[in-house]
Short mmCIF file of C-alpha atoms and ligand atoms in Angstrom, two decimals:
data_model
loop_
_atom_site.label_atom_id
_atom_site.label_comp_id
_atom_site.label_asym_id
_atom_site.label_seq_id
_atom_site.Cartn_x
_atom_site.Cartn_y
_atom_site.Cartn_z
CA MET Y 707 0.14 3.06 -34.57
CA ALA Y 708 3.46 2.52 -32.47
CA THR Y 709 3.94 -1.14 -31.88
CA LEU Y 710 5.95 -2.55 -29.10
CA LYS Y 711 8.77 -3.92 -31.44
CA ASP Y 712 8.90 0.26 -32.43
CA THR Y 713 8.93 1.72 -29.25
CA LEU Y 714 11.65 -1.13 -28.26
CA ALA Y 715 13.97 -0.54 -30.94
CA LYS Y 716 13.84 3.06 -30.75
CA GLN Y 717 15.06 3.34 -27.21
CA ILE Y 718 17.66 0.23 -27.22
CA PRO Y 719 20.32 2.72 -29.07
CA ALA Y 720 20.40 4.72 -26.23
CA VAL Y 721 19.85 2.51 -23.47
CA ARG Y 722 23.02 0.36 -24.63
CA GLN Y 723 25.21 3.38 -25.23
CA ARG Y 724 24.28 4.95 -21.70
CA THR Y 725 25.31 0.84 -20.44
CA LYS Y 726 28.46 1.20 -22.57
CA ASP Y 727 29.32 4.52 -20.70
CA LEU Y 728 28.54 3.96 -17.49
CA THR Y 729 30.94 0.94 -17.72
CA LYS Y 730 33.89 2.43 -19.67
CA GLN Y 731 33.69 5.37 -17.06
CA HIS Y 732 33.03 4.11 -13.66
CA GLY Y 733 33.59 0.34 -14.47
CA ASN Y 734 36.19 0.19 -11.54
CA ARG Y 735 34.01 1.40 -8.68
CA ILE Y 736 32.97 -0.56 -5.39
CA ILE Y 737 29.49 -0.77 -5.38
CA ASP Y 738 28.63 -3.54 -2.73
CA GLN Y 739 31.07 -5.78 -0.29
CA VAL Y 740 30.85 -9.29 0.50
CA THR Y 741 30.29 -10.74 4.18
CA LEU Y 742 31.27 -14.18 4.54
CA GLU Y 743 27.82 -14.37 6.47
CA GLN Y 744 26.17 -13.24 3.23
CA ILE Y 745 27.71 -15.84 0.80
CA TYR Y 746 26.26 -18.53 3.36
CA GLY Y 747 23.25 -16.57 3.88
CA GLY Y 748 21.55 -16.68 0.21
CA MET Y 749 23.63 -13.49 -0.25
CA ARG Y 750 21.01 -11.68 0.81
CA GLY Y 751 21.26 -8.08 0.53
CA ILE Y 752 23.66 -7.89 -1.96
CA HIS Y 753 23.96 -5.33 -4.74
CA CYS Y 754 25.02 -7.53 -7.77
CA LEU Y 755 22.27 -7.55 -10.19
CA VAL Y 756 20.59 -4.97 -12.57
CA CYS Y 757 17.23 -5.00 -13.30
CA ASP Y 758 15.54 -2.06 -14.88
CA THR Y 759 11.91 -3.31 -15.25
CA SER Y 760 11.14 -2.71 -11.12
CA SER Y 761 12.83 -2.33 -8.38
CA VAL Y 762 11.72 -2.92 -4.50
CA PRO Y 763 13.08 -0.55 -1.91
CA PRO Y 764 12.84 -2.22 1.23
CA GLU Y 765 10.37 0.66 2.66
CA LYS Y 766 7.88 0.91 -0.11
CA GLY Y 767 7.70 -2.10 -2.13
CA LEU Y 768 7.19 -2.63 -5.79
CA ILE Y 769 7.88 -0.14 -8.24
CA VAL Y 770 7.49 -0.48 -11.52
CA ARG Y 771 9.66 1.29 -13.72
CA GLY Y 772 9.19 4.58 -11.29
CA LYS Y 773 5.65 3.77 -10.31
CA PRO Y 774 4.67 2.41 -7.37
CA ILE Y 775 2.65 -0.78 -7.82
CA ALA Y 776 -0.37 0.67 -6.08
CA ASP Y 777 -0.67 2.96 -8.52
CA LEU Y 778 -1.11 0.18 -10.93
CA ALA Y 779 -4.13 -1.92 -9.49
CA ASP Y 780 -6.64 -0.37 -12.00
CA ARG Y 781 -4.15 -0.81 -15.05
CA SER Y 782 -4.46 -4.16 -16.85
CA PRO Y 783 -1.81 -6.61 -17.10
CA GLU Y 784 -1.48 -5.71 -21.00
CA GLU Y 785 -0.70 -1.81 -20.19
CA VAL Y 786 1.91 -2.74 -17.43
CA TYR Y 787 3.55 -5.19 -19.45
CA TRP Y 788 3.81 -2.25 -21.98
CA LEU Y 789 5.62 -0.41 -18.81
CA LEU Y 790 7.33 -3.24 -17.95
CA LEU Y 791 9.44 -3.17 -21.62
CA ALA Y 792 8.78 0.15 -22.83
CA GLY Y 793 9.06 1.81 -19.84
CA SER Y 794 5.99 4.29 -19.66
CA LEU Y 795 2.19 3.34 -19.70
CA PRO Y 796 1.06 2.98 -23.33
CA ASP Y 797 -1.45 5.15 -25.01
CA ALA Y 798 -4.60 3.69 -26.49
CA ASP Y 799 -3.67 2.70 -29.99
CA SER Y 800 -0.44 1.41 -28.67
CA LEU Y 801 -2.38 -0.95 -25.72
CA LYS Y 802 -4.52 -1.67 -28.98
CA SER Y 803 -1.94 -3.29 -31.07
CA LEU Y 804 -0.26 -5.20 -27.86
CA GLN Y 805 -3.86 -6.79 -27.38
CA GLY Y 806 -4.29 -7.40 -30.83
CA GLU Y 807 -0.61 -9.50 -31.06
CA LEU Y 808 -1.56 -11.34 -27.96
CA SER Y 809 -4.48 -12.29 -29.37
CA ALA Y 810 -3.65 -13.51 -32.23
CA ARG Y 811 -0.64 -15.18 -30.93
CA GLY Y 812 -2.67 -17.09 -28.62
CA LYS Y 813 -3.20 -20.71 -29.49
CA VAL Y 814 -1.83 -23.47 -27.89
CA PRO Y 815 0.07 -25.75 -30.09
CA ASP Y 816 -2.33 -29.30 -29.80
CA TYR Y 817 1.10 -31.07 -28.39
CA VAL Y 818 1.01 -29.52 -25.98
CA TRP Y 819 -2.58 -30.61 -24.57
CA ALA Y 820 -1.41 -34.50 -25.68
CA ILE Y 821 1.37 -33.75 -23.43
CA LEU Y 822 -0.98 -32.71 -20.55
CA ASP Y 823 -3.30 -35.36 -20.74
CA ALA Y 824 -0.43 -37.86 -20.44
CA MET Y 825 0.75 -36.33 -17.41
CA PRO Y 826 -0.08 -38.19 -14.03
CA ALA Y 827 -3.34 -36.44 -12.60
CA ASP Y 828 -1.88 -36.25 -9.01
CA SER Y 829 0.99 -33.87 -10.87
CA HIS Y 830 1.54 -30.58 -9.03
CA PRO Y 831 -0.19 -27.86 -11.21
CA MET Y 832 3.54 -25.86 -11.41
CA CYS Y 833 4.67 -29.25 -12.81
CA MET Y 834 2.39 -29.15 -14.79
CA PHE Y 835 2.69 -25.50 -15.75
CA SER Y 836 6.57 -25.94 -16.10
CA THR Y 837 6.16 -28.40 -18.29
CA LEU Y 838 3.75 -27.53 -20.98
CA LEU Y 839 5.92 -23.73 -21.51
CA LEU Y 840 9.04 -26.25 -21.82
CA ALA Y 841 7.22 -28.48 -24.42
CA MET Y 842 6.67 -25.51 -26.95
CA GLN Y 843 10.56 -24.39 -26.76
CA ARG Y 844 10.30 -26.03 -30.34
CA GLU Y 845 8.53 -22.44 -31.52
CA SER Y 846 11.15 -20.92 -30.33
CA ASP Y 847 11.91 -17.83 -32.79
CA PHE Y 848 15.22 -17.84 -30.75
CA HIS Y 849 16.37 -20.69 -31.13
CA LYS Y 850 15.51 -21.16 -34.82
CA ARG Y 851 17.16 -17.68 -35.89
CA TYR Y 852 20.17 -18.19 -33.63
CA GLU Y 853 20.93 -21.67 -35.64
CA GLN Y 854 20.62 -19.83 -38.81
CA GLY Y 855 23.36 -17.12 -37.26
CA LEU Y 856 21.48 -14.33 -35.55
CA LYS Y 857 23.46 -11.63 -35.41
CA LYS Y 858 24.35 -11.14 -31.30
CA ASP Y 859 22.26 -7.24 -32.00
CA ASP Y 860 19.22 -9.14 -33.26
CA PHE Y 861 18.98 -10.89 -30.52
CA TRP Y 862 16.47 -9.09 -28.41
CA ASP Y 863 13.97 -9.14 -31.10
CA ALA Y 864 13.87 -12.80 -31.51
CA THR Y 865 13.74 -12.87 -27.61
CA LEU Y 866 10.62 -10.32 -27.90
CA GLU Y 867 8.80 -13.00 -30.55
CA ASP Y 868 9.07 -15.55 -27.93
CA ALA Y 869 7.67 -13.53 -25.12
CA LEU Y 870 5.33 -12.32 -26.61
CA ASN Y 871 4.39 -16.03 -27.92
CA LEU Y 872 4.53 -17.15 -24.25
CA VAL Y 873 2.82 -14.63 -22.79
CA ALA Y 874 0.09 -14.75 -25.29
CA ARG Y 875 -0.46 -18.99 -24.54
CA ALA Y 876 0.54 -18.79 -20.86
CA PRO Y 877 -3.48 -18.59 -19.75
CA ALA Y 878 -4.75 -21.05 -21.88
CA ILE Y 879 -2.39 -23.19 -20.64
CA ALA Y 880 -2.72 -21.91 -17.42
CA ALA Y 881 -6.39 -22.47 -17.34
CA GLY Y 882 -6.65 -25.77 -19.43
CA ILE Y 883 -4.46 -27.08 -16.48
CA TYR Y 884 -7.10 -26.28 -14.21
CA ARG Y 885 -9.94 -27.72 -15.73
CA LYS Y 886 -7.80 -30.86 -15.98
CA ARG Y 887 -6.68 -31.26 -12.61
CA PHE Y 888 -9.30 -30.00 -11.26
CA ASN Y 889 -11.83 -32.21 -13.09
CA LYS Y 890 -13.60 -29.14 -14.45
CA GLY Y 891 -14.77 -30.49 -17.75
CA PRO Y 892 -13.72 -29.85 -21.27
CA ARG Y 893 -11.49 -26.77 -21.89
CA ILE Y 894 -12.76 -23.27 -22.17
CA PRO Y 895 -12.11 -21.82 -25.69
CA GLY Y 896 -10.51 -18.74 -25.46
CA ASN Y 897 -12.85 -15.71 -26.66
CA PRO Y 898 -10.45 -13.32 -28.72
CA SER Y 899 -12.57 -10.12 -27.88
CA LEU Y 900 -11.09 -10.52 -24.43
CA SER Y 901 -8.26 -9.02 -22.77
CA TRP Y 902 -5.50 -11.46 -21.77
CA GLY Y 903 -6.74 -11.00 -18.00
CA ALA Y 904 -10.37 -11.36 -18.63
CA ASN Y 905 -9.92 -13.90 -21.33
CA TYR Y 906 -7.89 -15.82 -18.48
CA ALA Y 907 -11.04 -15.82 -16.16
CA HIS Y 908 -12.78 -16.57 -18.73
CA MET Y 909 -11.20 -19.62 -19.55
CA LEU Y 910 -11.30 -20.71 -15.88
CA GLY Y 911 -14.87 -21.06 -15.98
CA ILE Y 912 -14.92 -19.87 -12.91
CA ALA Y 913 -19.23 -18.57 -12.43
CA ASP Y 914 -18.72 -14.72 -12.84
CA SER Y 915 -22.14 -13.39 -12.57
CA SER Y 916 -20.36 -10.01 -11.07
CA GLY Y 917 -17.97 -9.42 -13.37
CA GLU Y 918 -15.94 -9.26 -9.63
CA PHE Y 919 -13.22 -12.15 -10.33
CA ALA Y 920 -12.63 -11.02 -13.67
CA LYS Y 921 -11.59 -7.25 -11.78
CA LEU Y 922 -9.99 -9.79 -9.05
CA MET Y 923 -8.07 -11.70 -11.38
CA ASN Y 924 -7.16 -8.42 -13.69
CA LEU Y 925 -5.63 -7.27 -10.30
CA PHE Y 926 -3.82 -10.52 -9.31
CA LEU Y 927 -1.89 -10.11 -12.60
CA VAL Y 928 -0.85 -6.81 -12.16
CA LEU Y 929 0.11 -7.28 -8.72
CA HIS Y 930 2.35 -10.19 -9.69
CA CYS Y 931 4.27 -9.16 -12.74
CA ASP Y 932 7.55 -8.08 -11.26
CA HIS Y 933 9.28 -7.77 -8.75
CA GLU Y 934 12.75 -6.84 -9.17
CA ASN Y 935 15.84 -9.61 -9.97
CA GLY Y 936 16.80 -11.16 -6.90
CA ASN Y 937 14.09 -13.16 -6.36
CA VAL Y 938 14.39 -16.79 -6.93
CA SER Y 939 12.15 -17.17 -10.16
CA ALA Y 940 13.53 -14.13 -11.79
CA MET Y 941 17.95 -14.72 -10.95
CA THR Y 942 16.85 -18.62 -11.85
CA SER Y 943 15.54 -17.14 -15.44
CA THR Y 944 18.04 -14.73 -16.00
CA VAL Y 945 20.73 -17.02 -15.38
CA VAL Y 946 19.21 -20.00 -17.34
CA ASN Y 947 18.71 -17.11 -20.46
CA SER Y 948 22.13 -15.64 -19.99
CA ALA Y 949 23.70 -18.92 -21.34
CA LEU Y 950 21.36 -18.03 -24.52
CA SER Y 951 18.60 -20.87 -23.55
CA ASP Y 952 15.61 -19.46 -24.63
CA LEU Y 953 12.66 -17.97 -22.90
CA TYR Y 954 10.98 -21.70 -22.90
CA TYR Y 955 13.61 -23.09 -20.88
CA SER Y 956 14.08 -19.41 -19.29
CA VAL Y 957 10.63 -18.96 -18.11
CA SER Y 958 10.13 -22.88 -17.11
CA ALA Y 959 13.19 -22.88 -14.75
CA GLY Y 960 11.70 -19.56 -13.30
CA MET Y 961 8.27 -21.30 -12.94
CA ASN Y 962 9.95 -24.30 -10.98
CA GLY Y 963 11.99 -21.84 -8.58
CA LEU Y 964 8.66 -20.08 -8.31
CA ALA Y 965 7.14 -23.64 -6.76
CA GLY Y 966 8.63 -23.64 -4.20
CA PRO Y 967 6.98 -23.02 -0.73
CA LEU Y 968 9.59 -20.26 0.17
CA HIS Y 969 8.90 -18.34 -2.97
CA GLY Y 970 5.28 -18.90 -4.98
CA LEU Y 971 4.12 -21.34 -3.61
CA ALA Y 972 3.82 -19.68 0.07
CA ASN Y 973 0.46 -18.20 -1.14
CA GLN Y 974 -1.00 -22.08 -1.47
CA GLU Y 975 0.08 -22.99 2.26
CA CYS Y 976 -0.88 -19.52 3.38
CA LEU Y 977 -4.31 -20.23 2.64
CA ALA Y 978 -4.44 -23.97 3.70
CA TRP Y 979 -2.95 -21.93 7.27
CA ILE Y 980 -5.83 -19.88 7.34
CA LEU Y 981 -8.80 -22.65 6.73
CA GLU Y 982 -6.56 -25.00 9.21
CA ALA Y 983 -7.59 -21.83 12.03
CA MET Y 984 -11.16 -21.97 10.65
CA LYS Y 985 -11.79 -25.68 11.25
CA LYS Y 986 -9.46 -25.34 14.34
CA PHE Y 987 -12.06 -22.44 15.99
CA GLY Y 988 -15.45 -23.40 13.86
CA GLY Y 989 -15.21 -20.41 11.98
CA VAL Y 990 -13.80 -16.73 12.14
CA PRO Y 991 -11.34 -16.83 15.41
CA THR Y 992 -11.51 -14.19 18.07
CA LYS Y 993 -8.55 -11.65 18.15
CA ASP Y 994 -7.25 -13.92 21.44
CA GLN Y 995 -8.11 -17.39 19.81
CA ALA Y 996 -6.10 -15.64 16.51
CA HIS Y 997 -3.22 -14.33 19.11
CA LYS Y 998 -2.74 -17.53 20.28
CA HIS Y 999 -2.88 -19.66 17.69
CA ALA Y 1000 -0.31 -17.30 15.39
CA SER Y 1001 1.67 -17.72 18.51
CA GLU Y 1002 1.86 -21.31 18.74
CA THR Y 1003 2.46 -22.01 15.07
CA LEU Y 1004 5.64 -18.89 15.43
CA ALA Y 1005 6.61 -21.00 18.01
CA THR Y 1006 7.83 -24.26 15.97
CA GLY Y 1007 7.95 -22.64 12.54
CA LYS Y 1008 7.62 -20.02 10.38
CA LEU Y 1009 4.34 -17.93 10.07
CA PRO Y 1010 2.55 -18.50 6.56
CA GLY Y 1011 2.34 -14.84 4.83
CA TYR Y 1012 4.04 -12.96 6.79
CA GLY Y 1013 7.98 -11.71 6.42
CA HIS Y 1014 9.74 -10.66 3.76
CA GLY Y 1015 13.52 -11.09 2.21
CA VAL Y 1016 13.51 -7.46 1.25
CA LEU Y 1017 10.68 -5.71 2.71
CA ARG Y 1018 10.52 -3.83 6.01
CA VAL Y 1019 6.88 -2.70 5.36
CA ILE Y 1020 3.44 -3.82 4.77
CA ASP Y 1021 4.15 -5.34 1.30
CA PRO Y 1022 1.78 -2.69 -1.03
CA ARG Y 1023 0.32 -5.51 -3.11
CA PHE Y 1024 -1.27 -6.93 0.79
CA THR Y 1025 -2.50 -3.44 0.84
CA CYS Y 1026 -4.04 -3.96 -2.43
CA PHE Y 1027 -5.48 -7.18 -2.35
CA TYR Y 1028 -6.96 -6.21 1.35
CA ASN Y 1029 -8.74 -3.45 -0.04
CA PHE Y 1030 -10.30 -5.16 -2.67
CA GLY Y 1031 -11.18 -7.48 0.16
CA LYS Y 1032 -12.81 -4.85 2.07
CA LYS Y 1033 -15.17 -3.23 -0.81
CA HIS Y 1034 -15.82 -7.04 -2.82
CA CYS Y 1035 -16.45 -9.06 0.13
CA PRO Y 1036 -15.96 -7.94 3.56
CA GLU Y 1037 -18.33 -10.15 5.03
CA ASP Y 1038 -16.36 -13.44 3.65
CA PRO Y 1039 -15.19 -15.75 6.46
CA VAL Y 1040 -12.18 -16.61 5.09
CA PHE Y 1041 -11.27 -12.64 4.42
CA LYS Y 1042 -12.70 -12.01 7.65
CA THR Y 1043 -9.86 -14.35 9.72
CA VAL Y 1044 -6.78 -12.55 7.23
CA ALA Y 1045 -8.12 -9.79 8.39
CA VAL Y 1046 -8.08 -10.95 12.34
CA PHE Y 1047 -5.04 -12.23 11.63
CA PHE Y 1048 -3.50 -9.10 10.38
CA ASP Y 1049 -4.48 -7.45 12.96
CA VAL Y 1050 -2.89 -9.16 15.88
CA ILE Y 1051 0.20 -10.68 13.65
CA PRO Y 1052 2.76 -8.35 13.60
CA ASP Y 1053 2.61 -7.26 16.94
CA ILE Y 1054 3.36 -11.05 17.68
CA MET Y 1055 6.35 -10.93 15.23
CA LYS Y 1056 7.80 -7.37 16.32
CA GLN Y 1057 8.42 -9.36 19.89
CA ILE Y 1058 11.03 -11.17 18.99
CA GLN Y 1059 14.15 -9.26 18.03
CA LYS Y 1060 15.39 -11.49 15.07
CA ILE Y 1061 12.68 -11.24 13.16
CA LYS Y 1062 13.49 -8.15 10.57
CA ASP Y 1063 9.86 -7.73 8.60
CA PRO Y 1064 6.77 -8.56 10.89
CA TRP Y 1065 4.40 -7.26 8.61
CA PRO Y 1066 2.21 -9.25 5.71
CA ASN Y 1067 3.27 -9.80 2.14
CA VAL Y 1068 1.36 -10.50 -0.71
CA ASP Y 1069 0.88 -14.48 -0.21
CA ALA Y 1070 -1.09 -13.34 2.84
CA SER Y 1071 -4.25 -12.45 1.59
CA SER Y 1072 -4.43 -12.83 -2.70
CA GLY Y 1073 -5.54 -16.82 -1.91
CA SER Y 1074 -8.56 -15.39 0.17
CA LEU Y 1075 -10.15 -13.49 -2.01
CA LEU Y 1076 -9.67 -16.27 -4.90
CA TYR Y 1077 -11.61 -18.81 -2.57
CA HIS Y 1078 -14.33 -16.41 -1.82
CA TYR Y 1079 -14.90 -16.44 -6.03
CA GLY Y 1080 -15.32 -19.68 -6.27
CA LEU Y 1081 -11.33 -20.84 -7.38
CA THR Y 1082 -11.07 -22.68 -3.96
CA GLU Y 1083 -8.21 -25.14 -4.99
CA PRO Y 1084 -5.31 -23.38 -3.61
CA LEU Y 1085 -3.00 -26.20 -5.19
CA TYR Y 1086 -3.92 -24.00 -8.56
CA TYR Y 1087 -2.77 -20.55 -6.73
CA THR Y 1088 0.76 -20.60 -7.81
CA VAL Y 1089 0.41 -20.71 -11.31
CA ILE Y 1090 -2.04 -17.82 -11.22
CA PHE Y 1091 1.36 -16.13 -10.01
CA GLY Y 1092 3.31 -17.89 -12.66
CA VAL Y 1093 0.98 -16.52 -15.05
CA SER Y 1094 1.26 -12.96 -14.17
CA ARG Y 1095 5.28 -13.69 -13.54
CA THR Y 1096 5.45 -14.18 -17.46
CA LEU Y 1097 5.63 -10.44 -17.89
CA GLY Y 1098 8.28 -9.62 -15.80
CA LEU Y 1099 10.24 -12.74 -16.79
CA THR Y 1100 10.12 -12.02 -20.55
CA ALA Y 1101 10.85 -8.16 -19.98
CA GLN Y 1102 13.87 -8.86 -18.19
CA ALA Y 1103 15.15 -10.91 -20.59
CA VAL Y 1104 14.52 -9.08 -23.51
CA TRP Y 1105 16.57 -5.96 -22.31
CA ASN Y 1106 19.35 -8.63 -21.24
CA ARG Y 1107 19.41 -9.48 -24.65
CA ALA Y 1108 18.92 -5.98 -25.64
CA LEU Y 1109 22.19 -4.72 -23.72
CA GLY Y 1110 24.12 -7.95 -24.82
CA LEU Y 1111 24.90 -8.81 -20.76
CA PRO Y 1112 27.13 -11.86 -20.90
CA ILE Y 1113 27.25 -15.41 -19.09
CA ILE Y 1114 26.60 -15.08 -15.43
CA ARG Y 1115 29.35 -17.14 -14.14
CA PRO Y 1116 30.13 -15.61 -10.52
CA LYS Y 1117 32.76 -17.22 -8.56
CA SER Y 1118 32.45 -20.10 -5.70
CA VAL Y 1119 35.04 -20.45 -2.66
CA THR Y 1120 35.41 -23.65 -0.53
CA ALA Y 1121 34.92 -23.35 3.07
CA ASP Y 1122 38.17 -23.86 3.57
CA TRP Y 1123 39.36 -20.81 1.33
CA LEU Y 1124 36.76 -18.61 3.93
CA ALA Y 1125 37.82 -20.13 6.58
CA THR Y 1126 41.99 -19.77 5.57
CA VAL Y 1127 40.94 -16.24 4.11
CA ALA Y 1128 38.50 -15.12 6.24
CA PRO Y 1129 40.49 -13.79 9.59
CA GLU Y 1130 43.14 -12.67 7.58
CA LYS Y 1131 40.67 -9.68 5.94
CA PRO Y 1132 40.16 -6.63 7.31
CA GLN Y 1133 36.50 -6.26 9.58
CA ALA Y 1134 33.86 -4.91 6.92
CA ALA Y 1135 32.65 -1.85 7.29
CA ASN Y 1136 29.33 -1.01 8.34
CA ARG Y 1137 26.70 -2.61 6.02
CA GLU Y 1138 24.33 -0.34 6.42
CA SER Y 1139 26.33 2.42 5.03
CA ALA Y 1140 27.38 1.06 2.06
CA ARG Y 1141 23.64 0.65 1.03
CA LEU Y 1142 22.97 2.77 -1.88
C1 MLT D 450 7.93 -12.43 -5.30
O1 MLT D 450 6.97 -11.46 -5.74
O2 MLT D 450 8.99 -12.64 -6.24
C2 MLT D 450 8.25 -12.83 -3.64
O3 MLT D 450 7.88 -11.32 -2.78
C3 MLT D 450 9.57 -12.86 -3.51
C4 MLT D 450 10.79 -11.99 -3.52
O4 MLT D 450 10.72 -10.89 -4.23
O5 MLT D 450 11.75 -12.07 -2.95
#
């Protein structure tokens, strides 16, 4: 039976060689150009990062190692983790070996719970999650071995150890936060016979006689696993990791980015907006009411759950959740409200010229389903996103270490420099033609 480590060890030399060859043969090739507008505009669209675990073509949405995310909706998060790392889905034995590893590494050190107990009761669950992941830094294999002179060629091996430990413990920590933060009673011990996702659902303690909540959690954990490297949490985590800070530092840093309302916290905000509309209209709004309410929100700000920095189509992750809702809870009033807004919002947004993406993203539908199954604390939703994203952040880091990528250190410029240089530089060529 091949372990994940054996599988990666076999692949790494060839991928290292390919990277070496590419840089040697095409190191001077111009891949993109940068406009002044992009420098001030969040570096939007600049091709300047490498990420093999997944890609997000604007017209397709998330592709994990060549597989559209919708094709992975029925897979387990462990299968997807193997895919992210090894580039193909595991066979039954390999999956079993990964599940066994995660189950064996799942024990959370006691001091983590003591830190949770010491935190203010009203801390945001994401602050709790990031803090507890960071608190485990003393466990880092990479850190210990680095201090003892770990060779660069073996950085990935120690990073994989940290990755497996961190991923294995994230669900218990996240579930412990849920129980404590929302006064749900004592922590529920994990059940080692359950899969990673099912065990997380079990430790949350949501009543689930039909098993549908566990199914939803499985889907949630698959859909949020990774979204290339340009999003705030992945890029932050990569930058921190590039300083050879270990995964406890870098994943925690990524979670701090995920906690922002423009990134992962959006799912919390989306559901709050849906519930607010239901309160206003005394239940599911009519199409006309929904149209008016959405137009009013848009006139004063952003519509939660609509638009995306990269996507120019309906986020396929939204569609997967939407299909799940249509199948399992089509009559749920919160889900129905999501559906009514989906009917009207894209057309409203299409009328506004500066809006490039009028379509729903993953956050537009996910919360309504969690709510339906009794996870009614939107404040917690980003933590589930975070547990899932530990898969992508750690997989990306393992490969970055395997390829020996250097510290990330781009160059900043001053506004005075831009004001002097910009008028002297020739007009940038049409950016669309520069797209890869
Ligand atoms: C994500 O899943 O990370 C979000 O959709 C944000 C992004 O890709 O920018």
